[in-house]
Amino acid sequence: MLYHSTRSSTPTADSAQAVLAGLAPDGGLYMPEFIPGFDWRHCLTLDAQGMSCAILSALLPDIPNMKELVSRAYTGRFQTEDLTPTVAVGNFSVLELFRGPTSAFKDVALSMLPQLLTAAMKQCGAEKEIMILTATSGDTGKAALAGFADVPGVKICVFYPDGGVSRVQRTQMVTQEGENVTVCAVRGNFDDAQTGVKNIFAACQGRDLPFDLSSANSINIGRLAPQVMYYFKAYRDLLDAGSIRPGDPVNYCVPTGNFGDILAGYLAKLLGLPVGMLICASNANNVLTDFIRTGTYDRRRPLLKTTSPSMDILVSSNLERLLYLMSGCDTALVGHLMEALNRDGVYTVPQWMRTAIGKEFWAGFCDDEKAAAAIARVWEKQHYLCDPHTAAAWAVAEDYVSQTGDTRPMVVLSTASPYKFPAAVLSAIGGELSGNEFDQMAHLEALTGVPIPKNLATLQGKPERHTGVIEKEEMLNFVLGL
Ligand SMILES: *Cc1c(COP(=O)(O)O)cnc(C)c1O
């Protein structure tokens, strides 16, 4: 199947080449030329690995042996073999995406990406080593490091904003072992780190380097495609629970940063899954809320640090893919909009596009105070412990229901374990904040009885192996020196 950039319809790449390259040569994102026909009803009869295999085979047909790749990625690596369980909590269903090796939803995709990438390397006859460059707002970094550590033929370099991730997130990354891994802090925020990575791609275009670059961010279609599975899985869980009948539409509320997760939900809908409304939940960095409500995307505002750092983003890369789909694949229009964003920091989509987006997406935001109140409320009423990202989605889902009166079943995507953000969660439920992050985890466990995930408990005492901090202007030379 052919892929091309969101910004021009030539040149094309097959799906293996698209995964290998990460970003298209013109700086756009790879998209399939058309959404393939898909037997979504049959997909719903499969288990999580079967769903994953069916969806990935449809979206990335040039990568062979998908069943084996899926099995290698997931078997025995998650807390449960159904990978992403759905639990009923009050009036909503919570889709738990954090039961993987690093306790963040990114594990679903980043367990799979190394398999896809190494298969794509073989398929394309890649001769050079691959250097994976990744900017992280906290969770992608660790999940990518865990996925790619000691994978032959691949090196990985992760940049995170200095002071812009939680203490637990930082500890997870700087203690990472593996011969092929590098982690470095960048003075700046996530957008600086993400722009820096995109600039490195541009600067290396056409240069003869000892490695080829690729990306583990959701700009890579190989990172995005594995996320489609859990929308099907949650739907199947609701069917099994008797909460819906086949064909009933289901709403999904997604805590959103780079717009990858929610875009995967839209891809699930395009593949046929009966998705109702996709609700885009932001934190106080509410650039997407404004965009979906007004049609104007305006990043000219300060990036705020919040208790949900993985959503502290002003430039949501995957929105470009939505613009592409919603414009009827108008690459010239998308190119213009992205140029305006780079040049002026703002763009407005045509009214008809805004209307089309509004039919599929609803948006709201939730500041730290409101998220803390949601953590406390869900804990007190439902005895369910949410992390701050999930809590933001929960609160926005409640706003959606009360403002629209739409009572169709609601799935709230839960993207991280509360133990990745122990300070925020502890203070939300009225616990005392003392000691370091590990003391706080222990205190939270004692208070709630919710067990600390093993991968987080065992971080304590591990040596810090990656302590460098650089300026954003130094990122290119840093990578060239690896
Ligand atoms: C990455 C992340 C998000 C945002 O997902 P996007 O695909 O970037 O929109 C939300 N919550 C958590 C915990 C994350 O790690």
XYZ file of C-alpha atoms in Angstrom, residues 84-439:
356
model
C -5.657 -3.275 27.880
C -8.525 -4.161 30.250
C -11.704 -2.093 30.481
C -13.221 -1.506 33.930
C -16.625 -0.061 34.812
C -16.205 2.994 37.053
C -19.429 4.840 37.932
C -21.213 5.878 34.751
C -18.138 5.494 32.566
C -15.860 2.692 31.441
C -12.154 3.221 32.001
C -9.848 1.717 29.385
C -6.640 0.919 31.250
C -3.767 1.428 28.856
C -1.039 1.510 31.502
C -0.563 -2.179 32.266
C 2.611 -2.469 30.175
C 6.321 -2.577 31.055
C 6.698 1.155 31.912
C 3.175 1.877 33.232
C 2.187 4.322 30.476
C -0.105 3.900 27.483
C 2.868 4.465 25.193
C 3.880 0.865 25.932
C 1.120 -0.433 23.665
C 2.741 1.191 20.641
C 6.368 1.149 21.720
C 6.405 -2.572 22.455
C 5.343 -3.040 18.847
C 7.419 -0.380 17.061
C 10.822 -2.114 17.460
C 9.343 -5.244 15.880
C 7.848 -3.234 13.013
C 11.030 -1.271 12.512
C 13.404 -4.212 12.447
C 11.058 -6.075 10.092
C 10.897 -2.974 7.874
C 14.713 -2.750 7.861
C 14.904 -6.315 6.622
C 12.118 -5.783 4.096
C 13.754 -2.664 2.653
C 17.260 -4.120 2.730
C 18.468 -1.284 4.974
C 22.231 -1.425 5.247
C 22.961 1.250 7.805
C 22.193 1.344 11.464
C 18.992 3.174 12.421
C 19.170 6.033 14.901
C 15.835 6.572 16.628
C 15.444 10.186 17.699
C 12.747 10.906 20.221
C 11.502 13.977 22.011
C 9.474 13.117 25.063
C 7.028 14.903 27.298
C 7.734 12.176 29.835
C 6.281 8.824 28.889
C 7.364 8.166 25.305
C 11.015 8.338 26.351
C 10.948 5.499 28.822
C 8.603 3.333 26.799
C 10.802 3.782 23.707
C 13.983 3.092 25.681
C 12.482 -0.073 27.115
C 11.316 -1.164 23.671
C 14.548 -0.458 21.835
C 17.195 -1.295 24.464
C 19.722 -3.711 22.952
C 17.728 -4.193 19.728
C 20.427 -5.066 17.137
C 21.039 -2.568 14.339
C 19.292 0.247 16.183
C 20.445 3.083 18.429
C 18.083 5.326 20.339
C 18.507 8.859 21.624
C 15.847 10.462 23.834
C 15.585 14.184 24.580
C 13.387 15.384 27.435
C 12.698 18.931 28.669
C 14.890 19.691 31.686
C 12.548 20.061 34.659
C 9.522 19.381 32.427
C 8.787 15.769 33.404
C 7.754 14.211 36.715
C 10.472 12.958 39.085
C 9.399 9.392 38.536
C 9.453 9.868 34.764
C 12.963 11.321 34.940
C 14.201 8.517 37.166
C 12.736 5.950 34.771
C 14.713 7.422 31.890
C 18.055 8.309 33.448
C 18.458 4.829 34.951
C 17.846 3.063 31.617
C 20.326 0.314 30.834
C 21.405 -0.882 27.383
C 24.434 -0.457 25.132
C 22.536 1.418 22.413
C 20.650 4.015 24.484
C 21.304 7.721 25.120
C 19.163 10.060 27.204
C 19.752 13.787 27.460
C 17.892 16.728 29.009
C 17.348 19.863 26.903
C 17.018 23.347 28.415
C 13.566 24.325 27.194
C 10.115 22.808 27.064
C 8.700 19.834 25.156
C 7.946 21.895 22.058
C 11.604 23.002 21.976
C 12.727 19.386 22.180
C 10.227 18.251 19.520
C 11.157 21.120 17.186
C 14.833 20.332 17.788
C 14.278 16.752 16.684
C 12.364 17.841 13.579
C 15.214 20.250 12.781
C 17.758 17.450 13.067
C 15.748 15.449 10.539
C 15.762 18.447 8.190
C 19.491 19.133 8.690
C 20.413 15.492 8.026
C 18.304 15.267 4.857
C 20.597 14.093 2.040
C 23.704 13.982 4.236
C 25.857 10.884 4.236
C 25.770 9.807 7.858
C 26.808 6.512 9.445
C 23.156 5.927 10.333
C 19.655 6.557 8.996
C 17.301 8.512 11.213
C 13.875 7.411 12.332
C 11.442 8.417 15.031
C 9.609 6.752 17.899
C 7.222 9.687 18.274
C 3.688 9.372 16.997
C 4.764 11.217 13.864
C 5.879 7.694 12.832
C 2.941 5.742 11.389
C 4.462 2.613 12.942
C 3.924 4.175 16.320
C 0.400 5.347 15.570
C -1.023 2.213 13.924
C -0.604 -0.105 16.971
C -2.782 2.281 19.010
C -5.893 1.562 16.940
C -6.244 -1.866 18.540
C -7.460 -0.773 21.970
C -10.431 1.161 20.594
C -11.662 -2.164 19.216
C -10.726 -3.952 22.406
C -12.754 -1.570 24.591
C -15.736 -1.928 22.255
C -15.477 -5.697 22.523
C -15.278 -5.457 26.321
C -18.504 -3.424 26.379
C -20.153 -6.025 24.137
C -19.000 -8.826 26.443
C -20.281 -6.938 29.486
C -23.685 -6.587 27.814
C -23.449 -2.776 27.980
C -23.945 -2.367 24.221
C -25.291 -4.306 21.267
C -23.295 -4.786 18.053
C -23.359 -1.571 16.026
C -24.181 0.757 18.945
C -22.002 3.872 18.850
C -19.606 4.421 21.752
C -17.984 7.733 22.750
C -14.326 7.858 23.706
C -12.718 10.593 25.797
C -8.969 10.874 25.285
C -6.407 12.837 27.324
C -4.568 14.509 24.485
C -1.144 16.011 23.882
C 0.356 15.316 20.484
C -3.042 14.171 19.098
C -1.707 10.684 18.349
C -3.896 8.687 20.682
C -7.140 10.344 19.649
C -6.193 10.187 15.973
C -5.825 6.422 16.357
C -9.444 6.499 17.567
C -10.448 8.301 14.415
C -8.589 5.712 12.326
C -10.554 3.020 14.192
C -13.723 4.817 13.126
C -12.553 5.047 9.513
C -11.883 1.296 9.613
C -15.547 0.853 10.526
C -15.705 0.674 14.326
C -18.960 2.309 15.551
C -17.281 5.246 17.300
C -19.642 8.039 18.351
C -17.995 11.259 19.468
C -14.255 11.527 20.048
C -13.725 13.863 22.971
C -10.406 15.648 23.095
C -9.400 16.444 26.685
C -6.586 18.918 27.325
C -5.074 20.399 30.455
C -4.541 24.152 30.922
C -2.542 24.100 27.677
C -5.847 24.233 25.845
C -4.738 25.047 22.327
C -6.667 22.053 20.936
C -9.852 22.997 22.796
C -9.725 26.415 21.171
C -8.980 24.909 17.780
C -11.816 22.410 17.808
C -14.238 25.051 19.067
C -13.187 27.922 16.764
C -11.199 26.550 13.819
C -8.189 28.708 14.753
C -5.004 27.041 15.950
C -2.912 29.542 17.866
C 0.253 28.445 19.604
C 1.266 32.000 20.519
C 0.836 31.552 24.259
C 3.084 30.448 27.090
C 3.443 26.730 27.667
C 2.251 26.062 31.215
C 3.706 23.384 33.457
C 0.919 21.247 34.867
C 0.444 18.087 36.920
C -0.210 16.265 33.626
C 3.154 16.931 31.921
C 2.603 14.463 29.082
C -0.056 16.853 27.788
C 2.045 20.029 28.164
C 2.246 20.636 24.435
C 1.387 23.567 22.194
C 2.225 22.055 18.816
C 0.267 18.827 18.430
C 2.011 17.087 15.547
C -0.684 14.598 14.602
C -3.298 17.263 14.131
C -1.652 17.589 10.726
C -2.944 14.107 9.900
C -6.456 15.123 10.909
C -6.264 18.231 8.727
C -5.199 15.994 5.868
C -8.128 13.617 6.340
C -10.691 16.343 6.998
C -9.624 18.404 3.995
C -10.290 15.466 1.683
C -6.541 14.753 1.415
C -5.763 18.288 0.192
C -1.979 18.243 0.558
C -1.575 21.791 -0.762
C -3.944 23.160 1.882
C -2.218 21.202 4.666
C 1.157 22.446 3.445
C -0.065 26.056 3.584
C -1.525 25.667 7.064
C 1.686 24.128 8.396
C 3.738 26.865 6.790
C 1.541 29.464 8.489
C 1.973 27.694 11.811
C 5.756 27.733 11.455
C 5.897 31.302 10.246
C 3.162 33.039 12.256
C 2.329 30.575 15.010
C -1.318 30.549 13.975
C -3.675 29.342 11.243
C -7.416 29.134 10.640
C -9.056 26.312 8.716
C -11.918 26.988 6.268
C -15.366 27.026 7.848
C -16.461 23.792 6.133
C -13.492 21.980 7.659
C -14.271 23.294 11.096
C -17.840 22.042 10.705
C -16.626 18.628 9.546
C -14.235 18.368 12.506
C -17.008 19.408 14.903
C -19.142 16.472 13.759
C -16.503 13.993 14.896
C -14.722 15.740 17.753
C -15.741 17.636 20.857
C -13.145 19.332 23.043
C -12.745 20.521 26.601
C -9.965 21.234 29.061
C -9.282 20.739 32.718
C -6.805 22.719 34.825
C -4.782 21.233 37.691
C -7.280 22.182 40.347
C -10.162 20.576 38.512
C -8.078 17.465 37.803
C -7.188 17.155 41.490
C -10.868 17.474 42.378
C -11.663 14.714 39.865
C -9.003 12.411 41.366
C -10.507 12.987 44.824
C -14.097 12.554 43.643
C -13.471 9.349 41.703
C -11.490 7.954 44.602
C -14.105 8.817 47.233
C -17.171 7.809 45.218
C -15.880 4.913 43.125
C -12.762 3.808 44.961
C -10.822 4.057 41.727
C -7.429 5.789 41.646
C -6.700 7.927 38.552
C -3.514 9.606 37.460
C -3.774 13.343 36.594
C -4.028 12.734 32.815
C -6.870 10.271 33.236
C -8.513 12.631 35.710
C -8.440 15.448 33.157
C -10.205 13.176 30.677
C -12.703 12.099 33.320
C -13.610 15.695 34.146
C -13.932 16.644 30.472
C -16.106 13.562 29.831
C -18.406 14.738 32.645
C -18.518 18.225 31.103
C -19.365 16.692 27.737
C -22.270 14.707 29.136
C -23.677 17.614 31.114
C -23.319 20.106 28.257
C -24.619 17.902 25.434
C -26.944 15.457 27.164
C -25.385 12.681 25.062
C -25.838 9.548 27.159
C -24.239 7.006 24.830
C -21.705 4.769 26.583
C -18.469 6.604 27.387
C -15.013 5.076 27.451
C -12.422 7.197 29.262
C -8.892 6.319 28.183
C -6.580 5.939 31.158
C -3.076 6.684 29.991
C -0.805 6.306 33.005
C -0.505 4.597 36.355
C -1.179 6.973 39.267
C 2.218 5.911 40.594
C 3.993 7.809 37.839
C 2.686 11.002 39.454
C 2.584 10.148 43.159
C 2.933 13.726 44.441
C -0.020 15.064 42.453
C -2.224 12.063 43.236
C -1.317 11.971 46.911
C -2.048 15.637 47.449
C -5.316 15.337 45.504
C -6.667 12.700 47.874
C -5.498 14.617 50.938
C -2.382 12.578 51.727
C 0.655 14.167 53.300
C 3.468 15.080 50.932
C 6.791 14.175 52.465
C 10.000 12.484 51.390
C 11.076 11.677 47.847
C 8.988 10.140 45.066
C 9.515 6.620 46.394
C 8.357 7.598 49.889
